[in-house]
Amino acid sequence: MLSEAKSKGLLAQAAEKIQPVGSLVFQREQQRIKKQMEEMRQKALNQMQRSGEQLQMKDKNINKKKQPSSSLIDQQMLLLNEKKSVRDDIPKPLHIGQKHLSFFSIFFLFLSNQISNDLTQQLLNQVDEAIQRAGGIKNFVKQASQAENQSGTSASSHAEGLLFRETEEIKQKLGFLEQKERVAEKMAKITKVKTRAFYCSVCGVISEKRKQICLQLNDEMEELKLKRMNKNNDNDINARVEDERERKINENGMKIHEITQINTWRRFFECSKCHYHITIIHDPFPLFACPKCNNQSSWVQASMYDENKLAKQLKQRGADTFVSTDDKEEDGNNNSRSGGTDRNFLSGRTEFMPLGSEGKKRRSGIDGTEDEEVEY
């Protein structure tokens, strides 16, 4: 057994080694050691109770009337203090030949005071060598913590897999949005596109598709030609009727509508006032007024990408007005006089004027227009 002086010296050396280690790690290890010591004590007490019961059974067999004295329990407590009867319950120390020696297990061995002087010296030498190989106490503590946390690597790997999957999904979504933005940027630079159109020599019109009127007239002319070719009898009444019809058509100047396919340009324009987007074919500039605001000569060359439809910005509407119940009753009277409420929620909100202004109402538009008094 170690003497008190030597044990104190070893504990002092251990304390010097433990000082650089963080306080949190030391507290956790100390709690773990306390739990182990309590378990050892509990096992020792259980063994004492069992031994006492065995002695009682022996006394009964011998037919002794006296109960076992407390001196036996005192002797067992002394044996426990000397740590002779509980050597089997103490956890075995780590094998000396291990590469990664746990520093905290060595500290527990010092506290349990169950190793000889030679073994303690060997362990201290191994600790010094391990610290030198690690390159310092900090690196040694990191290696020890990594060895202890190896049990939780499986859970961390699953968490990493989930994070990797989520990041991949986010990357795919962002990649799709980036492609969409690139296409929008390319379309914003395009102001005209090559296209195919059809030109009618009789009508003098260029359109994207063949006109139905031209096709119908061509069909009629072809039918007349076929009937003329199939005529065999000049005295036939039906043949005379067809001749009259053909004569009238020739008098009116009806001709075959020859439709030819041409390659031309499709151009994009925008109204400078209402930002209405249109497309025209073959013409370099639109020669008509805006169909939305009826504004003439207000066209500006625009891109193929209509930004007004895809990115609409909200405009400031203004402050809301709160009406009390009395005002609502008065408004109801005005409504009955004027013939009921006819509110157009699409154009804006409608506020009725106070008494004395029958037949008028105030309308404020959502698009930011000023309030106007409208008669109805």
Short mmCIF file of C-alpha atoms in Angstrom, two decimals:
data_model
loop_
_atom_site.label_atom_id
_atom_site.label_comp_id
_atom_site.label_asym_id
_atom_site.label_seq_id
_atom_site.Cartn_x
_atom_site.Cartn_y
_atom_site.Cartn_z
CA MET A 1 0.00 0.00 0.00
CA LEU A 2 1.08 3.59 -0.61
CA SER A 3 1.92 5.82 2.26
CA GLU A 4 0.07 9.06 2.80
CA ALA A 5 3.05 11.21 1.81
CA LYS A 6 3.57 9.34 -1.45
CA SER A 7 -0.13 9.37 -2.29
CA LYS A 8 -0.26 13.11 -1.64
CA GLY A 9 2.76 13.60 -3.86
CA LEU A 10 1.19 11.59 -6.66
CA LEU A 11 -2.06 13.50 -6.32
CA ALA A 12 -0.12 16.77 -6.49
CA GLN A 13 1.59 15.63 -9.68
CA ALA A 14 -1.76 14.60 -11.12
CA ALA A 15 -3.24 17.99 -10.19
CA GLU A 16 -0.37 19.73 -12.01
CA LYS A 17 -1.14 17.68 -15.11
CA ILE A 18 -4.86 18.38 -14.86
CA GLN A 19 -4.57 22.16 -14.32
CA PRO A 20 -4.37 23.06 -18.04
CA VAL A 21 -7.45 21.00 -18.78
CA GLY A 22 -10.71 22.95 -18.85
CA SER A 23 -12.83 23.17 -15.74
CA LEU A 24 -15.91 21.73 -17.45
CA VAL A 25 -14.13 18.53 -18.49
CA PHE A 26 -12.67 18.16 -15.00
CA GLN A 27 -16.09 18.58 -13.36
CA ARG A 28 -17.66 15.94 -15.62
CA GLU A 29 -14.88 13.46 -14.89
CA GLN A 30 -15.14 14.19 -11.17
CA GLN A 31 -18.89 13.46 -11.24
CA ARG A 32 -18.27 10.21 -13.08
CA ILE A 33 -15.66 9.16 -10.50
CA LYS A 34 -18.06 9.97 -7.65
CA LYS A 35 -20.74 7.79 -9.21
CA GLN A 36 -18.30 4.90 -9.54
CA MET A 37 -17.21 5.28 -5.91
CA GLU A 38 -20.83 5.28 -4.75
CA GLU A 39 -21.51 2.12 -6.74
CA MET A 40 -18.47 0.48 -5.15
CA ARG A 41 -19.66 1.43 -1.67
CA GLN A 42 -23.14 0.12 -2.39
CA LYS A 43 -21.70 -3.21 -3.55
CA ALA A 44 -19.55 -3.42 -0.42
CA LEU A 45 -22.57 -2.79 1.81
CA ASN A 46 -24.51 -5.49 -0.03
CA GLN A 47 -21.66 -7.93 0.55
CA MET A 48 -21.58 -6.99 4.24
CA GLN A 49 -25.30 -7.65 4.56
CA ARG A 50 -24.94 -11.01 2.86
CA SER A 51 -22.03 -11.98 5.11
CA GLY A 52 -24.06 -10.96 8.17
CA GLU A 53 -26.99 -13.07 7.00
CA GLN A 54 -24.65 -16.03 6.52
CA LEU A 55 -23.30 -15.62 10.06
CA GLN A 56 -26.84 -15.51 11.40
CA MET A 57 -27.66 -18.76 9.60
CA LYS A 58 -24.56 -20.39 11.10
CA ASP A 59 -25.53 -19.23 14.57
CA LYS A 60 -29.01 -20.69 14.14
CA ASN A 61 -27.59 -24.01 13.07
CA ILE A 62 -25.39 -24.08 16.18
CA ASN A 63 -28.50 -23.21 18.22
CA LYS A 64 -26.94 -20.17 19.81
CA LYS A 65 -29.43 -17.82 21.43
CA LYS A 66 -27.25 -14.77 21.16
CA GLN A 67 -27.66 -12.60 18.12
CA PRO A 68 -24.56 -11.59 16.18
CA SER A 69 -22.92 -8.61 17.77
CA SER A 70 -22.18 -5.39 15.96
CA SER A 71 -18.48 -6.09 16.23
CA LEU A 72 -18.64 -8.11 12.99
CA ILE A 73 -20.13 -5.17 11.13
CA ASP A 74 -17.47 -2.91 12.60
CA GLN A 75 -14.80 -5.29 11.39
CA GLN A 76 -16.33 -5.28 7.90
CA MET A 77 -16.33 -1.46 7.88
CA LEU A 78 -12.67 -1.46 8.87
CA LEU A 79 -11.92 -3.88 6.07
CA LEU A 80 -13.80 -1.60 3.69
CA ASN A 81 -11.79 1.41 4.81
CA GLU A 82 -8.57 -0.53 4.31
CA LYS A 83 -9.92 -1.59 0.87
CA LYS A 84 -9.02 -5.25 1.28
CA SER A 85 -12.43 -6.87 0.78
CA VAL A 86 -13.53 -4.85 -2.26
CA ARG A 87 -10.59 -5.35 -4.61
CA ASP A 88 -12.70 -7.49 -6.95
CA ASP A 89 -15.37 -4.75 -7.33
CA ILE A 90 -12.91 -2.04 -8.37
CA PRO A 91 -12.85 -1.50 -12.17
CA LYS A 92 -9.70 -2.74 -13.84
CA PRO A 93 -7.24 -0.08 -15.10
CA LEU A 94 -6.50 0.40 -18.78
CA HIS A 95 -3.88 -1.77 -20.43
CA ILE A 96 -0.50 -0.07 -20.47
CA GLY A 97 0.24 -1.01 -24.05
CA GLN A 98 -2.64 1.02 -25.54
CA LYS A 99 -1.67 3.73 -28.03
CA HIS A 100 -4.26 6.30 -26.96
CA LEU A 101 -4.15 6.27 -23.16
CA SER A 102 -7.04 8.12 -21.53
CA PHE A 103 -5.76 10.79 -19.20
CA PHE A 104 -8.97 10.78 -17.18
CA SER A 105 -8.75 7.05 -16.43
CA ILE A 106 -5.24 7.61 -15.03
CA PHE A 107 -6.62 10.30 -12.75
CA PHE A 108 -9.25 7.87 -11.51
CA LEU A 109 -6.52 5.34 -10.73
CA PHE A 110 -4.72 7.93 -8.64
CA LEU A 111 -7.88 8.62 -6.66
CA SER A 112 -8.68 4.95 -6.11
CA ASN A 113 -5.14 4.49 -4.74
CA GLN A 114 -4.93 0.86 -5.96
CA ILE A 115 -1.66 0.91 -7.92
CA SER A 116 1.88 0.46 -6.77
CA ASN A 117 4.75 2.93 -6.98
CA ASP A 118 6.33 1.27 -10.03
CA LEU A 119 3.03 1.25 -11.92
CA THR A 120 2.35 4.92 -11.16
CA GLN A 121 5.80 5.90 -12.35
CA GLN A 122 5.28 3.95 -15.59
CA LEU A 123 1.92 5.60 -16.17
CA LEU A 124 3.35 9.07 -15.55
CA ASN A 125 6.13 8.38 -18.03
CA GLN A 126 3.57 7.22 -20.60
CA VAL A 127 1.51 10.36 -20.04
CA ASP A 128 4.58 12.55 -20.60
CA GLU A 129 5.44 10.67 -23.78
CA ALA A 130 1.85 10.93 -25.05
CA ILE A 131 1.83 14.69 -24.38
CA GLN A 132 5.12 15.11 -26.24
CA ARG A 133 3.89 13.07 -29.20
CA ALA A 134 0.65 15.07 -29.35
CA GLY A 135 2.60 18.33 -29.35
CA GLY A 136 1.23 19.77 -26.14
CA ILE A 137 -1.43 19.31 -23.51
CA LYS A 138 -4.15 20.94 -25.66
CA ASN A 139 -3.66 18.51 -28.52
CA PHE A 140 -3.54 15.60 -26.05
CA VAL A 141 -6.89 16.64 -24.54
CA LYS A 142 -8.39 16.97 -28.05
CA GLN A 143 -7.28 13.45 -28.94
CA ALA A 144 -8.74 12.09 -25.71
CA SER A 145 -12.08 13.85 -26.31
CA GLN A 146 -12.20 12.53 -29.88
CA ALA A 147 -11.63 8.98 -28.63
CA GLU A 148 -14.49 9.38 -26.14
CA ASN A 149 -16.84 10.83 -28.77
CA GLN A 150 -16.33 7.99 -31.24
CA SER A 151 -19.56 6.38 -30.03
CA GLY A 152 -21.58 9.33 -31.35
CA THR A 153 -20.05 9.34 -34.83
CA SER A 154 -22.86 7.24 -36.34
CA ALA A 155 -25.56 9.73 -35.31
CA SER A 156 -23.47 12.64 -36.57
CA SER A 157 -22.95 10.89 -39.93
CA HIS A 158 -26.74 10.51 -40.36
CA ALA A 159 -27.21 14.20 -39.57
CA GLU A 160 -24.53 15.10 -42.10
CA GLY A 161 -26.32 12.99 -44.72
CA LEU A 162 -29.59 14.84 -44.12
CA LEU A 163 -27.85 18.21 -44.34
CA PHE A 164 -26.15 17.16 -47.58
CA ARG A 165 -29.50 16.13 -49.08
CA GLU A 166 -31.15 19.40 -48.08
CA THR A 167 -28.30 21.45 -49.53
CA GLU A 168 -28.51 19.50 -52.80
CA GLU A 169 -32.25 20.22 -53.09
CA ILE A 170 -31.66 23.92 -52.42
CA LYS A 171 -28.90 23.98 -55.05
CA GLN A 172 -31.24 22.43 -57.63
CA LYS A 173 -33.92 25.04 -56.95
CA LEU A 174 -31.41 27.87 -57.12
CA GLY A 175 -29.98 26.46 -60.34
CA PHE A 176 -33.44 26.45 -61.94
CA LEU A 177 -34.01 30.07 -60.87
CA GLU A 178 -30.60 31.08 -62.21
CA GLN A 179 -31.40 29.52 -65.59
CA LYS A 180 -34.71 31.37 -65.62
CA GLU A 181 -32.96 34.66 -64.92
CA ARG A 182 -30.43 34.02 -67.70
CA VAL A 183 -33.23 33.36 -70.19
CA ALA A 184 -34.99 36.54 -69.06
CA GLU A 185 -31.78 38.55 -69.52
CA LYS A 186 -31.32 37.19 -73.04
CA MET A 187 -34.95 37.93 -73.92
CA ALA A 188 -34.61 41.47 -72.56
CA LYS A 189 -31.91 42.16 -75.18
CA ILE A 190 -34.01 40.88 -78.11
CA THR A 191 -36.10 43.55 -79.91
CA LYS A 192 -36.90 41.69 -83.15
CA VAL A 193 -37.17 38.07 -84.25
CA LYS A 194 -37.21 36.38 -87.64
CA THR A 195 -40.58 34.86 -88.49
CA ARG A 196 -42.64 33.38 -91.35
CA ALA A 197 -45.59 35.30 -92.86
CA PHE A 198 -48.03 35.07 -95.79
CA TYR A 199 -48.61 37.76 -98.46
CA CYS A 200 -51.79 38.04 -100.53
CA SER A 201 -51.26 39.69 -103.94
CA VAL A 202 -54.91 40.78 -104.27
CA CYS A 203 -55.49 42.07 -100.70
CA GLY A 204 -51.94 43.40 -100.31
CA VAL A 205 -51.85 42.29 -96.66
CA ILE A 206 -49.08 40.46 -94.78
CA SER A 207 -50.29 38.26 -91.93
CA GLU A 208 -49.04 35.45 -89.75
CA LYS A 209 -51.67 33.01 -91.05
CA ARG A 210 -53.54 32.57 -94.31
CA LYS A 211 -56.78 34.57 -94.26
CA GLN A 212 -59.99 32.55 -94.39
CA ILE A 213 -61.65 34.99 -96.83
CA CYS A 214 -58.88 34.51 -99.38
CA LEU A 215 -59.10 30.75 -99.06
CA GLN A 216 -62.89 30.74 -99.47
CA LEU A 217 -62.74 32.91 -102.61
CA ASN A 218 -60.08 30.69 -104.11
CA ASP A 219 -62.24 27.63 -103.47
CA GLU A 220 -65.19 29.26 -105.24
CA MET A 221 -63.07 30.14 -108.27
CA GLU A 222 -61.75 26.60 -108.50
CA GLU A 223 -65.28 25.19 -108.34
CA LEU A 224 -66.32 27.44 -111.24
CA LYS A 225 -63.39 26.28 -113.32
CA LEU A 226 -64.19 22.62 -112.69
CA LYS A 227 -67.82 23.11 -113.64
CA ARG A 228 -66.83 24.94 -116.83
CA MET A 229 -64.57 22.08 -117.82
CA ASN A 230 -67.30 19.52 -117.17
CA LYS A 231 -69.88 21.40 -119.30
CA ASN A 232 -71.01 19.27 -122.23
CA ASN A 233 -74.22 20.90 -123.37
CA ASP A 234 -74.48 24.66 -124.11
CA ASN A 235 -78.28 24.58 -124.00
CA ASP A 236 -78.31 23.28 -120.45
CA ILE A 237 -80.06 25.69 -118.07
CA ASN A 238 -77.63 25.08 -115.21
CA ALA A 239 -74.68 25.82 -117.47
CA ARG A 240 -76.25 29.13 -118.45
CA VAL A 241 -76.71 30.06 -114.78
CA GLU A 242 -73.08 29.32 -114.06
CA ASP A 243 -72.00 31.42 -117.02
CA GLU A 244 -74.02 34.35 -115.70
CA ARG A 245 -72.42 33.97 -112.26
CA GLU A 246 -68.92 33.84 -113.75
CA ARG A 247 -69.66 36.94 -115.83
CA LYS A 248 -70.76 38.87 -112.75
CA ILE A 249 -67.64 37.79 -110.88
CA ASN A 250 -65.43 39.01 -113.73
CA GLU A 251 -67.33 42.33 -113.87
CA ASN A 252 -66.72 42.90 -110.13
CA GLY A 253 -63.02 42.29 -110.64
CA MET A 254 -62.76 39.09 -108.62
CA LYS A 255 -59.40 37.40 -109.07
CA ILE A 256 -57.64 34.41 -107.61
CA HIS A 257 -55.90 35.32 -104.33
CA GLU A 258 -52.35 34.16 -104.75
CA ILE A 259 -50.84 33.61 -101.27
CA THR A 260 -47.05 33.43 -101.04
CA GLN A 261 -44.90 32.65 -98.04
CA ILE A 262 -42.21 35.18 -97.10
CA ASN A 263 -39.58 35.58 -94.37
CA THR A 264 -39.83 38.80 -92.40
CA TRP A 265 -39.25 40.34 -88.96
CA ARG A 266 -41.45 40.43 -85.89
CA ARG A 267 -40.84 43.62 -83.87
CA PHE A 268 -41.88 44.50 -80.30
CA PHE A 269 -43.15 47.92 -79.22
CA GLU A 270 -44.51 49.47 -76.03
CA CYS A 271 -46.77 52.43 -75.37
CA SER A 272 -44.87 55.19 -73.58
CA LYS A 273 -47.98 56.27 -71.67
CA CYS A 274 -49.73 53.07 -70.49
CA HIS A 275 -46.87 50.59 -71.19
CA TYR A 276 -49.08 48.39 -73.36
CA HIS A 277 -47.01 45.74 -75.16
CA ILE A 278 -47.69 44.87 -78.83
CA THR A 279 -46.03 42.98 -81.69
CA ILE A 280 -46.08 43.85 -85.40
CA ILE A 281 -44.97 41.95 -88.51
CA HIS A 282 -42.96 43.32 -91.45
CA ASP A 283 -43.66 46.99 -90.69
CA PRO A 284 -40.73 48.94 -89.20
CA PHE A 285 -43.04 50.99 -86.98
CA PRO A 286 -46.72 50.73 -85.90
CA LEU A 287 -48.98 53.10 -87.84
CA PHE A 288 -52.01 52.92 -85.51
CA ALA A 289 -52.92 54.36 -82.11
CA CYS A 290 -52.64 52.50 -78.84
CA PRO A 291 -55.71 50.24 -78.46
CA LYS A 292 -55.68 50.71 -74.69
CA CYS A 293 -55.23 54.46 -74.12
CA ASN A 294 -55.85 55.65 -77.73
CA ASN A 295 -52.63 57.64 -77.68
CA GLN A 296 -51.08 58.25 -81.10
CA SER A 297 -47.37 58.27 -81.99
CA SER A 298 -46.35 57.13 -78.52
CA TRP A 299 -44.67 53.84 -79.40
CA VAL A 300 -41.24 52.94 -78.07
CA GLN A 301 -39.17 49.97 -79.18
CA ALA A 302 -39.29 47.30 -76.45
CA SER A 303 -37.82 43.88 -75.77
CA MET A 304 -39.34 40.46 -76.21
CA TYR A 305 -39.48 40.12 -72.41
CA ASP A 306 -42.56 41.91 -71.06
CA GLU A 307 -41.42 43.00 -67.61
CA ASN A 308 -44.71 44.73 -66.77
CA LYS A 309 -46.64 41.44 -66.69
CA LEU A 310 -44.13 39.52 -64.60
CA ALA A 311 -43.01 42.19 -62.12
CA LYS A 312 -45.90 44.40 -61.08
CA GLN A 313 -45.13 46.89 -58.34
CA LEU A 314 -47.75 47.99 -55.86
CA LYS A 315 -48.39 51.70 -55.60
CA GLN A 316 -49.20 53.69 -52.50
CA ARG A 317 -52.90 53.82 -51.94
CA GLY A 318 -53.11 56.40 -49.17
CA ALA A 319 -54.55 56.44 -45.68
CA ASP A 320 -57.79 54.59 -44.92
CA THR A 321 -60.78 56.51 -43.49
CA PHE A 322 -62.79 55.06 -40.60
CA VAL A 323 -66.54 55.77 -40.52
CA SER A 324 -68.67 55.64 -37.35
CA THR A 325 -72.13 54.04 -37.11
CA ASP A 326 -73.90 57.42 -37.28
CA ASP A 327 -72.10 58.28 -40.50
CA LYS A 328 -73.08 54.92 -41.93
CA GLU A 329 -76.77 55.60 -41.20
CA GLU A 330 -76.52 58.98 -42.93
CA ASP A 331 -74.80 57.32 -45.88
CA GLY A 332 -77.64 54.81 -46.02
CA ASN A 333 -80.15 57.66 -46.28
CA ASN A 334 -78.15 59.20 -49.09
CA ASN A 335 -78.02 55.86 -50.85
CA SER A 336 -81.79 55.48 -50.67
CA ARG A 337 -82.22 58.94 -52.19
CA SER A 338 -79.72 58.38 -54.96
CA GLY A 339 -81.07 54.96 -55.89
CA GLY A 340 -78.84 52.48 -54.03
CA THR A 341 -75.15 51.71 -53.86
CA ASP A 342 -73.26 50.90 -57.03
CA ARG A 343 -69.65 50.44 -55.95
CA ASN A 344 -66.97 49.48 -58.43
CA PHE A 345 -64.36 47.73 -56.32
CA LEU A 346 -62.08 47.11 -59.29
CA SER A 347 -61.57 50.79 -60.08
CA GLY A 348 -61.18 51.89 -56.46
CA ARG A 349 -62.98 52.50 -53.19
CA THR A 350 -66.11 54.68 -53.07
CA GLU A 351 -66.86 57.16 -50.29
CA PHE A 352 -70.21 58.94 -50.12
CA MET A 353 -70.41 62.66 -49.41
CA PRO A 354 -72.33 64.05 -46.39
CA LEU A 355 -75.94 65.27 -46.47
CA GLY A 356 -76.84 67.84 -49.05
CA SER A 357 -74.82 66.30 -51.87
CA GLU A 358 -77.32 63.85 -53.35
CA GLY A 359 -76.34 62.32 -56.65
CA LYS A 360 -72.58 62.67 -56.10
CA LYS A 361 -69.93 60.35 -54.81
CA ARG A 362 -66.16 60.51 -54.44
CA ARG A 363 -63.98 57.90 -56.09
CA SER A 364 -60.25 57.45 -55.48
CA GLY A 365 -58.42 55.08 -57.80
CA ILE A 366 -55.98 52.40 -56.70
CA ASP A 367 -53.51 53.50 -59.38
CA GLY A 368 -52.81 56.76 -57.51
CA THR A 369 -55.27 59.10 -59.32
CA GLU A 370 -56.68 62.08 -57.45
CA ASP A 371 -60.17 62.07 -55.92
CA GLU A 372 -62.94 63.16 -58.24
CA GLU A 373 -66.59 64.00 -57.78
CA VAL A 374 -68.58 61.86 -60.20
CA GLU A 375 -72.21 62.52 -61.10
CA TYR A 376 -74.46 59.57 -61.96
#
